[in-house]
Amino acid sequence: MVGPLRPVFVLFGSSIVQYSFSNGGWGAILADVYARKADILLRGYTGWNSRRALQVVDKIFPKDAAVQPSLIIVYFGGNDSIGPHPSGLGPHVPLPEYTENMSRIADHLKSLSEKTRIIFLTCPPINEELLRQSTSAALSEIVRTNETCQRYSEACIKLCNDMDVKAIDLWTAIQKQDDWANICFTDGIHLSSAGSRIVAEEILKVLKEAEWEPSLHWKSLPTEFGEDSPYDLRVEPSRKRKS
C-alpha cells in the first residue's frame, strides 16, 4: 500500500472491463476524472461469465481485507448471453442461473462493508453485422444477438431493483447515440472510445445523483495535497507568498 489512503473503486468484470483502460476506455476516463481523489483498480477477465466470477468473488474481494472498496462496478452478462456451443463448452449461462449468480455476487459484495457501494452494468447492445464480419475465429463462431442481450440486460435491471443495487442500462443508453451501431464498437462487441464515453457518462451520472453518505462523486471528494505548492509555476506569485 501507498499513502495517503484514498477511496478505492474496483472495476470487476469480463473483457469490457479488462479493456477499459485501452484506447480511450471508460476505466481510463474514470481514472482521469478521479486523479488525486480515488484509486481505480482493474479486475477485468476476458472471456469470463457470471459462473466463473461467482467461483472466485471471495478471493478477489475477501471479507477480511484491511481496506474494503468504496465502490465496486460490476459487469457480467455479455458472455453469459452467448448461445450454447454445439460442443457443450463455451461461456453460455442460462438466464435463470445468470440471475442467481449475479444475486449471489451482489450479496457477497454487500457484506464487505456498510460503506461499500455497488453499481451493476447491464449488457450493452451489439452490432450483429460487424460481428458476423469479424476475422477472429473465436468471434465468428459466436451466436449472439441484440435480442438475447436485451433479455439479460432486463434481468440484471430487475435483479438490481429487487436488491436495491444501482444499475446502469447500457443496452438502452448506447442505443440513444446517433449511429450507435457503427461508432460505439471496435468489433461489434467491444467498446470504441465513443462507446466508452457513454459508459463513463452514465457512471458519473449515477455517482452524482446517488444519495450516498459520503458522496462518491468526484466533485465531493477532496483533492490529495490540494494546497498550493510553492514549486508550481502555474500558481500566481501573490498566492505563493501567502503560503
PDB file of C-alpha atoms in Angstrom:
ATOM      1  CA  MET A   1       0.000   0.000   0.000  1.00  0.00           C
ATOM      2  CA  VAL A   2       0.989   3.611  -0.535  1.00  0.00           C
ATOM      3  CA  GLY A   3      -0.394   6.603   1.252  1.00  0.00           C
ATOM      4  CA  PRO A   4      -2.270   8.710   1.869  1.00  0.00           C
ATOM      5  CA  LEU A   5      -5.219   6.349   1.676  1.00  0.00           C
ATOM      6  CA  ARG A   6      -7.803   7.269  -0.913  1.00  0.00           C
ATOM      7  CA  PRO A   7     -11.216   5.751  -1.684  1.00  0.00           C
ATOM      8  CA  VAL A   8     -10.761   2.621  -3.796  1.00  0.00           C
ATOM      9  CA  PHE A   9     -13.005   1.989  -6.798  1.00  0.00           C
ATOM     10  CA  VAL A  10     -12.796  -1.534  -8.287  1.00  0.00           C
ATOM     11  CA  LEU A  11     -13.945  -2.382 -11.821  1.00  0.00           C
ATOM     12  CA  PHE A  12     -14.875  -6.085 -11.876  1.00  0.00           C
ATOM     13  CA  GLY A  13     -15.988  -7.906 -14.982  1.00  0.00           C
ATOM     14  CA  SER A  14     -15.152  -9.531 -18.289  1.00  0.00           C
ATOM     15  CA  SER A  15     -13.435  -8.112 -21.381  1.00  0.00           C
ATOM     16  CA  ILE A  16     -15.379  -4.847 -21.414  1.00  0.00           C
ATOM     17  CA  VAL A  17     -13.737  -4.230 -18.031  1.00  0.00           C
ATOM     18  CA  GLN A  18     -10.315  -5.649 -18.922  1.00  0.00           C
ATOM     19  CA  TYR A  19     -10.093  -3.399 -21.994  1.00  0.00           C
ATOM     20  CA  SER A  20     -11.473  -0.349 -20.208  1.00  0.00           C
ATOM     21  CA  PHE A  21      -8.035   1.271 -19.888  1.00  0.00           C
ATOM     22  CA  SER A  22      -7.219   0.903 -23.609  1.00  0.00           C
ATOM     23  CA  ASN A  23      -7.934   3.310 -26.458  1.00  0.00           C
ATOM     24  CA  GLY A  24      -9.822   5.946 -24.504  1.00  0.00           C
ATOM     25  CA  GLY A  25     -11.681   3.352 -22.451  1.00  0.00           C
ATOM     26  CA  TRP A  26     -14.180   4.165 -19.724  1.00  0.00           C
ATOM     27  CA  GLY A  27     -11.866   2.951 -16.954  1.00  0.00           C
ATOM     28  CA  ALA A  28      -9.177   5.340 -18.128  1.00  0.00           C
ATOM     29  CA  ILE A  29     -11.744   8.148 -18.242  1.00  0.00           C
ATOM     30  CA  LEU A  30     -12.722   7.474 -14.624  1.00  0.00           C
ATOM     31  CA  ALA A  31      -9.062   7.302 -13.561  1.00  0.00           C
ATOM     32  CA  ASP A  32      -8.504  10.700 -15.168  1.00  0.00           C
ATOM     33  CA  VAL A  33     -11.605  12.265 -13.585  1.00  0.00           C
ATOM     34  CA  TYR A  34     -10.670  10.883 -10.165  1.00  0.00           C
ATOM     35  CA  ALA A  35      -6.955  11.750 -10.313  1.00  0.00           C
ATOM     36  CA  ARG A  36      -5.770  12.632  -6.776  1.00  0.00           C
ATOM     37  CA  LYS A  37      -9.207  11.722  -5.437  1.00  0.00           C
ATOM     38  CA  ALA A  38      -9.666   7.932  -5.703  1.00  0.00           C
ATOM     39  CA  ASP A  39      -7.715   4.905  -6.891  1.00  0.00           C
ATOM     40  CA  ILE A  40      -9.321   2.997  -9.761  1.00  0.00           C
ATOM     41  CA  LEU A  41      -8.373  -0.695  -9.655  1.00  0.00           C
ATOM     42  CA  LEU A  42      -8.933  -3.053 -12.568  1.00  0.00           C
ATOM     43  CA  ARG A  43     -10.126  -6.623 -12.102  1.00  0.00           C
ATOM     44  CA  GLY A  44     -11.148  -7.499 -15.649  1.00  0.00           C
ATOM     45  CA  TYR A  45     -11.016 -11.004 -17.102  1.00  0.00           C
ATOM     46  CA  THR A  46     -11.595 -11.621 -20.801  1.00  0.00           C
ATOM     47  CA  GLY A  47     -13.980 -14.466 -21.543  1.00  0.00           C
ATOM     48  CA  TRP A  48     -15.416 -14.722 -18.053  1.00  0.00           C
ATOM     49  CA  ASN A  49     -19.090 -15.233 -17.303  1.00  0.00           C
ATOM     50  CA  SER A  50     -21.082 -14.894 -14.079  1.00  0.00           C
ATOM     51  CA  ARG A  51     -20.465 -18.563 -13.233  1.00  0.00           C
ATOM     52  CA  ARG A  52     -16.691 -18.098 -13.212  1.00  0.00           C
ATOM     53  CA  ALA A  53     -16.974 -14.789 -11.360  1.00  0.00           C
ATOM     54  CA  LEU A  54     -19.038 -16.372  -8.599  1.00  0.00           C
ATOM     55  CA  GLN A  55     -16.408 -19.089  -8.127  1.00  0.00           C
ATOM     56  CA  VAL A  56     -13.711 -16.565  -7.202  1.00  0.00           C
ATOM     57  CA  VAL A  57     -15.530 -13.450  -5.985  1.00  0.00           C
ATOM     58  CA  ASP A  58     -14.488 -14.184  -2.392  1.00  0.00           C
ATOM     59  CA  LYS A  59     -10.823 -14.344  -3.469  1.00  0.00           C
ATOM     60  CA  ILE A  60     -10.996 -11.066  -5.380  1.00  0.00           C
ATOM     61  CA  PHE A  61     -12.969  -9.397  -2.586  1.00  0.00           C
ATOM     62  CA  PRO A  62     -12.003 -11.130   0.685  1.00  0.00           C
ATOM     63  CA  LYS A  63     -14.185 -10.217   3.637  1.00  0.00           C
ATOM     64  CA  ASP A  64     -11.177  -9.892   5.936  1.00  0.00           C
ATOM     65  CA  ALA A  65      -9.312  -7.341   3.798  1.00  0.00           C
ATOM     66  CA  ALA A  66      -7.810  -4.469   5.808  1.00  0.00           C
ATOM     67  CA  VAL A  67      -9.367  -1.918   3.440  1.00  0.00           C
ATOM     68  CA  GLN A  68     -12.610  -2.512   1.591  1.00  0.00           C
ATOM     69  CA  PRO A  69     -13.541  -0.766  -1.658  1.00  0.00           C
ATOM     70  CA  SER A  70     -15.686   2.340  -1.514  1.00  0.00           C
ATOM     71  CA  LEU A  71     -17.214   1.426  -4.889  1.00  0.00           C
ATOM     72  CA  ILE A  72     -17.416  -1.745  -6.978  1.00  0.00           C
ATOM     73  CA  ILE A  73     -18.633  -1.549 -10.574  1.00  0.00           C
ATOM     74  CA  VAL A  74     -19.625  -4.984 -11.890  1.00  0.00           C
ATOM     75  CA  TYR A  75     -20.166  -6.131 -15.459  1.00  0.00           C
ATOM     76  CA  PHE A  76     -21.088  -9.672 -16.435  1.00  0.00           C
ATOM     77  CA  GLY A  77     -23.734 -10.852 -18.850  1.00  0.00           C
ATOM     78  CA  GLY A  78     -22.417 -10.407 -22.360  1.00  0.00           C
ATOM     79  CA  ASN A  79     -20.629 -13.747 -22.402  1.00  0.00           C
ATOM     80  CA  ASP A  80     -23.436 -15.407 -20.460  1.00  0.00           C
ATOM     81  CA  SER A  81     -25.882 -14.367 -23.202  1.00  0.00           C
ATOM     82  CA  ILE A  82     -23.928 -16.077 -25.988  1.00  0.00           C
ATOM     83  CA  GLY A  83     -25.844 -19.020 -27.414  1.00  0.00           C
ATOM     84  CA  PRO A  84     -24.866 -22.548 -26.348  1.00  0.00           C
ATOM     85  CA  HIS A  85     -21.986 -24.029 -28.343  1.00  0.00           C
ATOM     86  CA  PRO A  86     -22.580 -27.413 -30.043  1.00  0.00           C
ATOM     87  CA  SER A  87     -19.602 -28.836 -28.133  1.00  0.00           C
ATOM     88  CA  GLY A  88     -21.258 -28.057 -24.828  1.00  0.00           C
ATOM     89  CA  LEU A  89     -18.358 -25.779 -23.988  1.00  0.00           C
ATOM     90  CA  GLY A  90     -18.248 -22.002 -24.169  1.00  0.00           C
ATOM     91  CA  PRO A  91     -19.372 -19.180 -21.901  1.00  0.00           C
ATOM     92  CA  HIS A  92     -23.165 -19.550 -22.194  1.00  0.00           C
ATOM     93  CA  VAL A  93     -25.035 -19.392 -18.889  1.00  0.00           C
ATOM     94  CA  PRO A  94     -28.825 -19.897 -18.916  1.00  0.00           C
ATOM     95  CA  LEU A  95     -30.750 -16.807 -17.863  1.00  0.00           C
ATOM     96  CA  PRO A  96     -32.105 -18.202 -14.551  1.00  0.00           C
ATOM     97  CA  GLU A  97     -28.603 -19.248 -13.498  1.00  0.00           C
ATOM     98  CA  TYR A  98     -27.185 -15.878 -14.577  1.00  0.00           C
ATOM     99  CA  THR A  99     -29.726 -14.110 -12.373  1.00  0.00           C
ATOM    100  CA  GLU A 100     -28.903 -16.358  -9.417  1.00  0.00           C
ATOM    101  CA  ASN A 101     -25.156 -15.913  -9.909  1.00  0.00           C
ATOM    102  CA  MET A 102     -25.438 -12.133 -10.026  1.00  0.00           C
ATOM    103  CA  SER A 103     -27.638 -12.162  -6.935  1.00  0.00           C
ATOM    104  CA  ARG A 104     -25.032 -14.140  -5.010  1.00  0.00           C
ATOM    105  CA  ILE A 105     -22.251 -11.844  -6.237  1.00  0.00           C
ATOM    106  CA  ALA A 106     -24.254  -8.838  -5.047  1.00  0.00           C
ATOM    107  CA  ASP A 107     -24.857 -10.479  -1.656  1.00  0.00           C
ATOM    108  CA  HIS A 108     -21.132 -11.058  -1.188  1.00  0.00           C
ATOM    109  CA  LEU A 109     -20.182  -7.525  -2.194  1.00  0.00           C
ATOM    110  CA  LYS A 110     -22.821  -6.045   0.096  1.00  0.00           C
ATOM    111  CA  SER A 111     -21.355  -7.997   3.002  1.00  0.00           C
ATOM    112  CA  LEU A 112     -17.899  -6.406   2.658  1.00  0.00           C
ATOM    113  CA  SER A 113     -18.724  -3.139   4.391  1.00  0.00           C
ATOM    114  CA  GLU A 114     -21.652  -0.880   5.155  1.00  0.00           C
ATOM    115  CA  LYS A 115     -19.863   1.816   3.135  1.00  0.00           C
ATOM    116  CA  THR A 116     -19.135  -0.304   0.049  1.00  0.00           C
ATOM    117  CA  ARG A 117     -21.337   0.908  -2.805  1.00  0.00           C
ATOM    118  CA  ILE A 118     -22.193  -1.221  -5.829  1.00  0.00           C
ATOM    119  CA  ILE A 119     -23.148  -0.464  -9.431  1.00  0.00           C
ATOM    120  CA  PHE A 120     -24.055  -3.195 -11.919  1.00  0.00           C
ATOM    121  CA  LEU A 121     -23.669  -2.553 -15.647  1.00  0.00           C
ATOM    122  CA  THR A 122     -26.075  -4.391 -17.926  1.00  0.00           C
ATOM    123  CA  CYS A 123     -25.323  -5.995 -21.275  1.00  0.00           C
ATOM    124  CA  PRO A 124     -24.747  -3.374 -23.947  1.00  0.00           C
ATOM    125  CA  PRO A 125     -26.213  -3.898 -27.403  1.00  0.00           C
ATOM    126  CA  ILE A 126     -24.062  -5.336 -30.177  1.00  0.00           C
ATOM    127  CA  ASN A 127     -23.541  -4.713 -33.887  1.00  0.00           C
ATOM    128  CA  GLU A 128     -24.576  -8.096 -35.249  1.00  0.00           C
ATOM    129  CA  GLU A 129     -23.427  -7.358 -38.796  1.00  0.00           C
ATOM    130  CA  LEU A 130     -19.970  -6.246 -37.687  1.00  0.00           C
ATOM    131  CA  LEU A 131     -19.707  -9.328 -35.502  1.00  0.00           C
ATOM    132  CA  ARG A 132     -20.504 -11.593 -38.458  1.00  0.00           C
ATOM    133  CA  GLN A 133     -17.762  -9.904 -40.474  1.00  0.00           C
ATOM    134  CA  SER A 134     -15.134 -10.493 -37.787  1.00  0.00           C
ATOM    135  CA  THR A 135     -11.917 -12.133 -38.935  1.00  0.00           C
ATOM    136  CA  SER A 136     -11.437 -13.594 -35.453  1.00  0.00           C
ATOM    137  CA  ALA A 137     -12.115 -17.343 -35.424  1.00  0.00           C
ATOM    138  CA  ALA A 138     -13.403 -17.094 -31.865  1.00  0.00           C
ATOM    139  CA  LEU A 139     -15.780 -14.208 -32.581  1.00  0.00           C
ATOM    140  CA  SER A 140     -17.023 -15.626 -35.872  1.00  0.00           C
ATOM    141  CA  GLU A 141     -18.396 -18.709 -34.067  1.00  0.00           C
ATOM    142  CA  ILE A 142     -20.328 -16.681 -31.531  1.00  0.00           C
ATOM    143  CA  VAL A 143     -24.116 -16.875 -31.664  1.00  0.00           C
ATOM    144  CA  ARG A 144     -25.125 -13.629 -30.051  1.00  0.00           C
ATOM    145  CA  THR A 145     -27.995 -11.283 -30.835  1.00  0.00           C
ATOM    146  CA  ASN A 146     -29.344  -7.994 -29.613  1.00  0.00           C
ATOM    147  CA  GLU A 147     -32.496  -9.815 -28.556  1.00  0.00           C
ATOM    148  CA  THR A 148     -30.615 -12.039 -26.115  1.00  0.00           C
ATOM    149  CA  CYS A 149     -28.556  -9.074 -24.884  1.00  0.00           C
ATOM    150  CA  GLN A 150     -31.796  -7.279 -24.106  1.00  0.00           C
ATOM    151  CA  ARG A 151     -33.169 -10.238 -22.131  1.00  0.00           C
ATOM    152  CA  TYR A 152     -30.047 -10.458 -19.966  1.00  0.00           C
ATOM    153  CA  SER A 153     -29.991  -6.682 -19.564  1.00  0.00           C
ATOM    154  CA  GLU A 154     -33.599  -6.614 -18.379  1.00  0.00           C
ATOM    155  CA  ALA A 155     -32.939  -9.490 -15.979  1.00  0.00           C
ATOM    156  CA  CYS A 156     -29.997  -7.581 -14.471  1.00  0.00           C
ATOM    157  CA  ILE A 157     -32.113  -4.443 -14.021  1.00  0.00           C
ATOM    158  CA  LYS A 158     -34.910  -6.391 -12.312  1.00  0.00           C
ATOM    159  CA  LEU A 159     -32.437  -8.096 -10.008  1.00  0.00           C
ATOM    160  CA  CYS A 160     -30.893  -4.750  -9.055  1.00  0.00           C
ATOM    161  CA  ASN A 161     -34.297  -3.230  -8.369  1.00  0.00           C
ATOM    162  CA  ASP A 162     -35.172  -6.170  -6.119  1.00  0.00           C
ATOM    163  CA  MET A 163     -31.846  -5.965  -4.244  1.00  0.00           C
ATOM    164  CA  ASP A 164     -31.575  -2.168  -4.019  1.00  0.00           C
ATOM    165  CA  VAL A 165     -28.418  -2.095  -6.146  1.00  0.00           C
ATOM    166  CA  LYS A 166     -27.719   0.696  -8.633  1.00  0.00           C
ATOM    167  CA  ALA A 167     -27.986  -0.481 -12.236  1.00  0.00           C
ATOM    168  CA  ILE A 168     -26.939   1.218 -15.465  1.00  0.00           C
ATOM    169  CA  ASP A 169     -28.925   0.149 -18.506  1.00  0.00           C
ATOM    170  CA  LEU A 170     -26.201   0.143 -21.147  1.00  0.00           C
ATOM    171  CA  TRP A 171     -28.440  -1.655 -23.624  1.00  0.00           C
ATOM    172  CA  THR A 172     -30.676   1.419 -23.751  1.00  0.00           C
ATOM    173  CA  ALA A 173     -28.099   4.155 -23.114  1.00  0.00           C
ATOM    174  CA  ILE A 174     -25.835   3.212 -26.020  1.00  0.00           C
ATOM    175  CA  GLN A 175     -28.712   2.964 -28.482  1.00  0.00           C
ATOM    176  CA  LYS A 176     -29.639   6.585 -27.759  1.00  0.00           C
ATOM    177  CA  GLN A 177     -26.448   7.615 -29.562  1.00  0.00           C
ATOM    178  CA  ASP A 178     -26.889   8.506 -33.229  1.00  0.00           C
ATOM    179  CA  ASP A 179     -25.398   5.832 -35.493  1.00  0.00           C
ATOM    180  CA  TRP A 180     -24.551   3.824 -32.367  1.00  0.00           C
ATOM    181  CA  ALA A 181     -24.036   0.530 -34.187  1.00  0.00           C
ATOM    182  CA  ASN A 182     -21.242   1.975 -36.305  1.00  0.00           C
ATOM    183  CA  ILE A 183     -19.412   4.218 -33.854  1.00  0.00           C
ATOM    184  CA  CYS A 184     -19.683   2.524 -30.455  1.00  0.00           C
ATOM    185  CA  PHE A 185     -17.815  -0.734 -31.148  1.00  0.00           C
ATOM    186  CA  THR A 186     -14.471  -1.925 -32.440  1.00  0.00           C
ATOM    187  CA  ASP A 187     -15.588  -5.396 -33.478  1.00  0.00           C
ATOM    188  CA  GLY A 188     -19.322  -5.483 -32.879  1.00  0.00           C
ATOM    189  CA  ILE A 189     -18.967  -6.312 -29.184  1.00  0.00           C
ATOM    190  CA  HIS A 190     -16.131  -4.414 -27.534  1.00  0.00           C
ATOM    191  CA  LEU A 191     -16.439  -0.691 -26.978  1.00  0.00           C
ATOM    192  CA  SER A 192     -14.784   2.035 -29.003  1.00  0.00           C
ATOM    193  CA  SER A 193     -13.818   5.330 -27.393  1.00  0.00           C
ATOM    194  CA  ALA A 194     -17.263   6.681 -28.313  1.00  0.00           C
ATOM    195  CA  GLY A 195     -18.957   3.745 -26.610  1.00  0.00           C
ATOM    196  CA  SER A 196     -16.735   4.096 -23.572  1.00  0.00           C
ATOM    197  CA  ARG A 197     -17.607   7.780 -23.228  1.00  0.00           C
ATOM    198  CA  ILE A 198     -21.260   6.798 -22.878  1.00  0.00           C
ATOM    199  CA  VAL A 199     -20.419   4.260 -20.169  1.00  0.00           C
ATOM    200  CA  ALA A 200     -18.326   6.798 -18.244  1.00  0.00           C
ATOM    201  CA  GLU A 201     -21.032   9.455 -18.522  1.00  0.00           C
ATOM    202  CA  GLU A 202     -23.674   7.060 -17.200  1.00  0.00           C
ATOM    203  CA  ILE A 203     -21.481   6.038 -14.264  1.00  0.00           C
ATOM    204  CA  LEU A 204     -20.729   9.656 -13.365  1.00  0.00           C
ATOM    205  CA  LYS A 205     -24.431  10.464 -13.572  1.00  0.00           C
ATOM    206  CA  VAL A 206     -25.248   7.715 -11.059  1.00  0.00           C
ATOM    207  CA  LEU A 207     -22.449   8.846  -8.745  1.00  0.00           C
ATOM    208  CA  LYS A 208     -23.726  12.427  -8.858  1.00  0.00           C
ATOM    209  CA  GLU A 209     -27.365  11.535  -8.215  1.00  0.00           C
ATOM    210  CA  ALA A 210     -26.891   8.758  -5.640  1.00  0.00           C
ATOM    211  CA  GLU A 211     -27.868   9.772  -2.120  1.00  0.00           C
ATOM    212  CA  TRP A 212     -24.847   8.080  -0.577  1.00  0.00           C
ATOM    213  CA  GLU A 213     -23.034   9.287   2.518  1.00  0.00           C
ATOM    214  CA  PRO A 214     -20.320  10.079   1.886  1.00  0.00           C
ATOM    215  CA  SER A 215     -20.871  11.053  -1.711  1.00  0.00           C
ATOM    216  CA  LEU A 216     -18.515   9.394  -4.196  1.00  0.00           C
ATOM    217  CA  HIS A 217     -18.991  11.966  -6.951  1.00  0.00           C
ATOM    218  CA  TRP A 218     -15.641  13.424  -7.941  1.00  0.00           C
ATOM    219  CA  LYS A 219     -16.623  16.983  -7.042  1.00  0.00           C
ATOM    220  CA  SER A 220     -17.413  15.873  -3.492  1.00  0.00           C
ATOM    221  CA  LEU A 221     -14.076  14.174  -2.813  1.00  0.00           C
ATOM    222  CA  PRO A 222     -11.060  16.124  -1.542  1.00  0.00           C
ATOM    223  CA  THR A 223      -8.035  16.585  -3.785  1.00  0.00           C
ATOM    224  CA  GLU A 224      -4.986  14.930  -2.294  1.00  0.00           C
ATOM    225  CA  PHE A 225      -2.396  17.544  -1.267  1.00  0.00           C
ATOM    226  CA  GLY A 226      -4.727  20.158  -2.700  1.00  0.00           C
ATOM    227  CA  GLU A 227      -2.941  23.127  -1.153  1.00  0.00           C
ATOM    228  CA  ASP A 228      -0.866  25.332  -3.439  1.00  0.00           C
ATOM    229  CA  SER A 229       2.720  24.236  -3.976  1.00  0.00           C
ATOM    230  CA  PRO A 230       5.495  26.878  -3.972  1.00  0.00           C
ATOM    231  CA  TYR A 231       7.167  24.865  -6.744  1.00  0.00           C
ATOM    232  CA  ASP A 232       4.215  25.009  -9.154  1.00  0.00           C
ATOM    233  CA  LEU A 233       4.822  27.669 -11.829  1.00  0.00           C
ATOM    234  CA  ARG A 234       1.105  27.795 -12.543  1.00  0.00           C
ATOM    235  CA  VAL A 235       0.409  29.324  -9.129  1.00  0.00           C
ATOM    236  CA  GLU A 236       0.385  33.128  -9.068  1.00  0.00           C
ATOM    237  CA  PRO A 237       3.332  34.683  -7.117  1.00  0.00           C
ATOM    238  CA  SER A 238       0.980  36.511  -4.730  1.00  0.00           C
ATOM    239  CA  ARG A 239      -0.634  33.221  -3.777  1.00  0.00           C
ATOM    240  CA  LYS A 240       2.788  31.628  -3.241  1.00  0.00           C
ATOM    241  CA  ARG A 241       3.771  34.401  -0.779  1.00  0.00           C
ATOM    242  CA  LYS A 242       0.604  33.825   1.217  1.00  0.00           C
ATOM    243  CA  SER A 243       1.513  30.152   1.614  1.00  0.00           C
TER     244      SER A 243
END
